[in-house]
Amino acid sequence: MCIFCDIVTGAVPAHVVHSDDLTLAFLDVRPLFPGHTLLIPRAHVETLADLPEEMLASYFAAAQLLSRAMEEVMGAEGSFVAMNNKISQSVPHLHIHVVPRRRKDGLRGFFWPRSKYASDEAMVEVATRLREGIALLKAGS
Ligand code: AMP
């Protein structure tokens, strides 16, 4: 059990904004901006890699719904949709952050300073490695 499982059972209170058979979404207690929502699978799944295939469609459909709600309901100009997997993941229960965004809201570049590839060859090498690895993963699944 974890804190988000306790929210699913109702043992820990939360401001729930969306609920269906497989997912639950509630306000983050320490929001980047009001409306910042966390979307979780009801089942205790730790990372995206652990999410069973049959849950993918409903999980991401709920993320899309929340992303739309940030604009339609919260009056946001856009949204930021993100998840931490293992690194920087402070609660080991998969969660998508859906955050309302506005121009000049101060969040620009908030956690990912960009770098450059040393050369075009280095970029080709990384793309090739990923392509080949992904092909192996697909073959094994
Ligand atoms: P992360 O750091 O990406 O794992 O995000 C975890 C998020 O969970 C943080 O933004 C916390 O503010 C939020 N959080 C932790 N406990 C609760 C809780 N009981 N209710 C709502 N949000 C929570």
PDB file of C-alpha atoms and ligand atoms in Angstrom:
ATOM      1  CA  MET A   1       0.000   0.000   0.000  1.00  0.00           C
ATOM      2  CA  CYS A   2       1.052   3.611  -0.549  1.00  0.00           C
ATOM      3  CA  ILE A   3      -0.418   7.048   0.015  1.00  0.00           C
ATOM      4  CA  PHE A   4      -2.115   7.038  -3.401  1.00  0.00           C
ATOM      5  CA  CYS A   5      -3.577   3.562  -2.739  1.00  0.00           C
ATOM      6  CA  ASP A   6      -4.954   5.064   0.489  1.00  0.00           C
ATOM      7  CA  ILE A   7      -6.579   7.810  -1.587  1.00  0.00           C
ATOM      8  CA  VAL A   8      -8.133   5.115  -3.822  1.00  0.00           C
ATOM      9  CA  THR A   9      -9.636   3.334  -0.790  1.00  0.00           C
ATOM     10  CA  GLY A  10     -10.725   6.619   0.792  1.00  0.00           C
ATOM     11  CA  ALA A  11      -8.489   6.121   3.853  1.00  0.00           C
ATOM     12  CA  VAL A  12      -6.715   9.385   2.934  1.00  0.00           C
ATOM     13  CA  PRO A  13      -8.926  12.256   1.762  1.00  0.00           C
ATOM     14  CA  ALA A  14      -8.358  13.945  -1.584  1.00  0.00           C
ATOM     15  CA  HIS A  15     -10.133  16.438  -3.796  1.00  0.00           C
ATOM     16  CA  VAL A  16     -11.203  14.015  -6.514  1.00  0.00           C
ATOM     17  CA  VAL A  17     -11.938  15.585  -9.909  1.00  0.00           C
ATOM     18  CA  HIS A  18     -12.353  12.470 -12.065  1.00  0.00           C
ATOM     19  CA  SER A  19     -13.089   8.843 -11.346  1.00  0.00           C
ATOM     20  CA  ASP A  20     -13.769   5.790 -13.495  1.00  0.00           C
ATOM     21  CA  ASP A  21     -13.337   2.026 -13.227  1.00  0.00           C
ATOM     22  CA  LEU A  22      -9.575   2.090 -13.753  1.00  0.00           C
ATOM     23  CA  THR A  23      -8.408   5.593 -12.908  1.00  0.00           C
ATOM     24  CA  LEU A  24      -8.713   8.351 -10.335  1.00  0.00           C
ATOM     25  CA  ALA A  25      -7.647  11.991 -10.574  1.00  0.00           C
ATOM     26  CA  PHE A  26      -7.316  14.426  -7.692  1.00  0.00           C
ATOM     27  CA  LEU A  27      -5.759  17.796  -6.929  1.00  0.00           C
ATOM     28  CA  ASP A  28      -2.065  17.834  -6.089  1.00  0.00           C
ATOM     29  CA  VAL A  29      -1.745  19.199  -2.532  1.00  0.00           C
ATOM     30  CA  ARG A  30       1.266  21.295  -3.550  1.00  0.00           C
ATOM     31  CA  PRO A  31       0.278  22.594  -6.973  1.00  0.00           C
ATOM     32  CA  LEU A  32       2.444  24.388  -9.490  1.00  0.00           C
ATOM     33  CA  PHE A  33      -0.758  26.293 -10.230  1.00  0.00           C
ATOM     34  CA  PRO A  34      -4.363  25.879  -8.982  1.00  0.00           C
ATOM     35  CA  GLY A  35      -5.936  22.966 -10.843  1.00  0.00           C
ATOM     36  CA  HIS A  36      -2.688  20.925 -10.967  1.00  0.00           C
ATOM     37  CA  THR A  37      -4.080  17.396 -11.012  1.00  0.00           C
ATOM     38  CA  LEU A  38      -2.604  13.942 -10.501  1.00  0.00           C
ATOM     39  CA  LEU A  39      -4.055  11.067 -12.525  1.00  0.00           C
ATOM     40  CA  ILE A  40      -3.407   7.567 -11.206  1.00  0.00           C
ATOM     41  CA  PRO A  41      -4.405   4.037 -12.113  1.00  0.00           C
ATOM     42  CA  ARG A  42      -6.533   2.655  -9.258  1.00  0.00           C
ATOM     43  CA  ALA A  43      -4.318  -0.428  -9.194  1.00  0.00           C
ATOM     44  CA  HIS A  44      -0.903  -0.058  -7.575  1.00  0.00           C
ATOM     45  CA  VAL A  45       1.381   0.245 -10.583  1.00  0.00           C
ATOM     46  CA  GLU A  46       4.713   1.929  -9.946  1.00  0.00           C
ATOM     47  CA  THR A  47       5.917   3.208 -13.316  1.00  0.00           C
ATOM     48  CA  LEU A  48       4.733   3.593 -16.893  1.00  0.00           C
ATOM     49  CA  ALA A  49       6.714   0.487 -17.832  1.00  0.00           C
ATOM     50  CA  ASP A  50       4.609  -1.514 -15.346  1.00  0.00           C
ATOM     51  CA  LEU A  51       1.228  -0.355 -16.667  1.00  0.00           C
ATOM     52  CA  PRO A  52      -0.634  -3.337 -18.169  1.00  0.00           C
ATOM     53  CA  GLU A  53      -1.402  -2.916 -21.855  1.00  0.00           C
ATOM     54  CA  GLU A  54      -5.152  -3.219 -21.312  1.00  0.00           C
ATOM     55  CA  MET A  55      -5.046  -0.092 -19.134  1.00  0.00           C
ATOM     56  CA  LEU A  56      -3.125   2.105 -21.560  1.00  0.00           C
ATOM     57  CA  ALA A  57      -6.084   3.401 -23.541  1.00  0.00           C
ATOM     58  CA  SER A  58      -8.263   4.348 -20.582  1.00  0.00           C
ATOM     59  CA  TYR A  59      -5.344   5.855 -18.659  1.00  0.00           C
ATOM     60  CA  PHE A  60      -4.296   8.121 -21.511  1.00  0.00           C
ATOM     61  CA  ALA A  61      -7.905   8.893 -22.459  1.00  0.00           C
ATOM     62  CA  ALA A  62      -8.353  10.251 -18.923  1.00  0.00           C
ATOM     63  CA  ALA A  63      -5.131  12.272 -19.295  1.00  0.00           C
ATOM     64  CA  GLN A  64      -6.502  13.759 -22.516  1.00  0.00           C
ATOM     65  CA  LEU A  65      -9.800  14.593 -20.806  1.00  0.00           C
ATOM     66  CA  LEU A  66      -7.965  16.372 -17.972  1.00  0.00           C
ATOM     67  CA  SER A  67      -5.755  18.237 -20.399  1.00  0.00           C
ATOM     68  CA  ARG A  68      -8.873  19.484 -22.200  1.00  0.00           C
ATOM     69  CA  ALA A  69     -10.471  20.413 -18.880  1.00  0.00           C
ATOM     70  CA  MET A  70      -7.548  22.677 -18.002  1.00  0.00           C
ATOM     71  CA  GLU A  71      -8.443  24.839 -21.001  1.00  0.00           C
ATOM     72  CA  GLU A  72     -12.208  24.410 -21.102  1.00  0.00           C
ATOM     73  CA  VAL A  73     -12.885  24.577 -17.378  1.00  0.00           C
ATOM     74  CA  MET A  74      -9.871  26.266 -15.760  1.00  0.00           C
ATOM     75  CA  GLY A  75      -9.472  28.852 -18.507  1.00  0.00           C
ATOM     76  CA  ALA A  76      -5.873  27.804 -19.132  1.00  0.00           C
ATOM     77  CA  GLU A  77      -4.215  28.566 -22.473  1.00  0.00           C
ATOM     78  CA  GLY A  78      -2.599  25.131 -22.534  1.00  0.00           C
ATOM     79  CA  SER A  79      -1.362  22.394 -20.253  1.00  0.00           C
ATOM     80  CA  PHE A  80       1.776  20.607 -19.155  1.00  0.00           C
ATOM     81  CA  VAL A  81       1.410  16.822 -18.967  1.00  0.00           C
ATOM     82  CA  ALA A  82       4.251  14.886 -17.389  1.00  0.00           C
ATOM     83  CA  MET A  83       5.278  11.983 -15.214  1.00  0.00           C
ATOM     84  CA  ASN A  84       8.390  11.075 -13.282  1.00  0.00           C
ATOM     85  CA  ASN A  85       9.448   7.439 -13.493  1.00  0.00           C
ATOM     86  CA  LYS A  86      11.721   6.372 -10.624  1.00  0.00           C
ATOM     87  CA  ILE A  87      13.992   9.425 -10.805  1.00  0.00           C
ATOM     88  CA  SER A  88      12.348  12.399  -9.078  1.00  0.00           C
ATOM     89  CA  GLN A  89       9.301  10.194  -8.452  1.00  0.00           C
ATOM     90  CA  SER A  90       8.423  10.925  -4.844  1.00  0.00           C
ATOM     91  CA  VAL A  91       5.365   8.635  -4.693  1.00  0.00           C
ATOM     92  CA  PRO A  92       5.964   5.119  -6.075  1.00  0.00           C
ATOM     93  CA  HIS A  93       2.484   4.869  -7.625  1.00  0.00           C
ATOM     94  CA  LEU A  94       2.269   5.919 -11.268  1.00  0.00           C
ATOM     95  CA  HIS A  95       0.843   9.410 -11.683  1.00  0.00           C
ATOM     96  CA  ILE A  96       0.522  11.852 -14.540  1.00  0.00           C
ATOM     97  CA  HIS A  97       0.750  15.514 -13.604  1.00  0.00           C
ATOM     98  CA  VAL A  98      -1.715  17.620 -15.592  1.00  0.00           C
ATOM     99  CA  VAL A  99      -0.950  21.284 -15.022  1.00  0.00           C
ATOM    100  CA  PRO A 100      -2.811  24.297 -16.426  1.00  0.00           C
ATOM    101  CA  ARG A 101      -0.451  26.655 -18.258  1.00  0.00           C
ATOM    102  CA  ARG A 102      -0.669  30.267 -19.298  1.00  0.00           C
ATOM    103  CA  ARG A 103       1.772  32.394 -21.227  1.00  0.00           C
ATOM    104  CA  LYS A 104       4.255  34.081 -18.909  1.00  0.00           C
ATOM    105  CA  ASP A 105       3.114  31.956 -15.984  1.00  0.00           C
ATOM    106  CA  GLY A 106       6.721  31.686 -14.819  1.00  0.00           C
ATOM    107  CA  LEU A 107       7.147  27.944 -15.444  1.00  0.00           C
ATOM    108  CA  ARG A 108       9.245  28.344 -18.612  1.00  0.00           C
ATOM    109  CA  GLY A 109      12.273  26.028 -18.563  1.00  0.00           C
ATOM    110  CA  PHE A 110      11.590  25.081 -14.981  1.00  0.00           C
ATOM    111  CA  PHE A 111      13.478  21.847 -14.776  1.00  0.00           C
ATOM    112  CA  TRP A 112      15.241  20.923 -17.962  1.00  0.00           C
ATOM    113  CA  PRO A 113      18.187  22.976 -19.126  1.00  0.00           C
ATOM    114  CA  ARG A 114      18.870  21.832 -22.720  1.00  0.00           C
ATOM    115  CA  SER A 115      22.214  20.646 -24.099  1.00  0.00           C
ATOM    116  CA  LYS A 116      23.569  19.902 -27.578  1.00  0.00           C
ATOM    117  CA  TYR A 117      24.848  16.749 -29.288  1.00  0.00           C
ATOM    118  CA  ALA A 118      28.620  16.881 -29.804  1.00  0.00           C
ATOM    119  CA  SER A 119      28.109  16.253 -33.542  1.00  0.00           C
ATOM    120  CA  ASP A 120      25.589  15.062 -36.090  1.00  0.00           C
ATOM    121  CA  GLU A 121      27.297  11.631 -35.958  1.00  0.00           C
ATOM    122  CA  ALA A 122      26.665  11.473 -32.206  1.00  0.00           C
ATOM    123  CA  MET A 123      22.999  12.235 -32.848  1.00  0.00           C
ATOM    124  CA  VAL A 124      22.791   9.533 -35.548  1.00  0.00           C
ATOM    125  CA  GLU A 125      24.435   7.067 -33.133  1.00  0.00           C
ATOM    126  CA  VAL A 126      21.869   7.745 -30.409  1.00  0.00           C
ATOM    127  CA  ALA A 127      18.938   7.547 -32.840  1.00  0.00           C
ATOM    128  CA  THR A 128      20.259   4.241 -34.236  1.00  0.00           C
ATOM    129  CA  ARG A 129      20.732   2.800 -30.753  1.00  0.00           C
ATOM    130  CA  LEU A 130      17.189   3.746 -29.781  1.00  0.00           C
ATOM    131  CA  ARG A 131      15.668   2.473 -33.056  1.00  0.00           C
ATOM    132  CA  GLU A 132      17.433  -0.895 -32.733  1.00  0.00           C
ATOM    133  CA  GLY A 133      16.618  -1.226 -29.027  1.00  0.00           C
ATOM    134  CA  ILE A 134      12.969  -0.346 -29.619  1.00  0.00           C
ATOM    135  CA  ALA A 135      12.767  -2.940 -32.412  1.00  0.00           C
ATOM    136  CA  LEU A 136      14.099  -5.564 -29.959  1.00  0.00           C
ATOM    137  CA  LEU A 137      11.606  -4.493 -27.286  1.00  0.00           C
ATOM    138  CA  LYS A 138       8.744  -4.719 -29.780  1.00  0.00           C
ATOM    139  CA  ALA A 139       9.919  -8.151 -30.925  1.00  0.00           C
ATOM    140  CA  GLY A 140      10.054  -9.345 -27.307  1.00  0.00           C
ATOM    141  CA  SER A 141       6.636  -8.061 -26.281  1.00  0.00           C
TER     142      SER A 141
HETATM  143  P1  AMP B   1       6.324  13.316  -8.109  1.00  0.00           P
HETATM  144  O1  AMP B   1       7.308  14.102  -7.320  1.00  0.00           O
HETATM  145  O2  AMP B   1       6.393  13.508  -9.565  1.00  0.00           O
HETATM  146  O3  AMP B   1       6.345  11.863  -7.699  1.00  0.00           O
HETATM  147  O4  AMP B   1       4.885  13.864  -7.683  1.00  0.00           O
HETATM  148  C1  AMP B   1       4.232  13.482  -6.517  1.00  0.00           C
HETATM  149  C2  AMP B   1       3.210  14.535  -6.228  1.00  0.00           C
HETATM  150  O5  AMP B   1       2.300  14.045  -5.269  1.00  0.00           O
HETATM  151  C3  AMP B   1       3.780  15.843  -5.650  1.00  0.00           C
HETATM  152  O6  AMP B   1       3.508  16.905  -6.565  1.00  0.00           O
HETATM  153  C4  AMP B   1       3.038  16.002  -4.330  1.00  0.00           C
HETATM  154  O7  AMP B   1       2.698  17.340  -4.071  1.00  0.00           O
HETATM  155  C5  AMP B   1       1.830  15.128  -4.522  1.00  0.00           C
HETATM  156  N1  AMP B   1       1.231  14.541  -3.324  1.00  0.00           N
HETATM  157  C6  AMP B   1       1.861  13.841  -2.347  1.00  0.00           C
HETATM  158  N2  AMP B   1       0.968  13.420  -1.425  1.00  0.00           N
HETATM  159  C7  AMP B   1      -0.240  13.850  -1.841  1.00  0.00           C
HETATM  160  C8  AMP B   1      -1.564  13.740  -1.311  1.00  0.00           C
HETATM  161  N3  AMP B   1      -1.814  13.079  -0.171  1.00  0.00           N
HETATM  162  N4  AMP B   1      -2.573  14.319  -1.995  1.00  0.00           N
HETATM  163  C9  AMP B   1      -2.341  14.993  -3.147  1.00  0.00           C
HETATM  164  N5  AMP B   1      -1.115  15.127  -3.695  1.00  0.00           N
HETATM  165  C10 AMP B   1      -0.074  14.581  -3.049  1.00  0.00           C
END
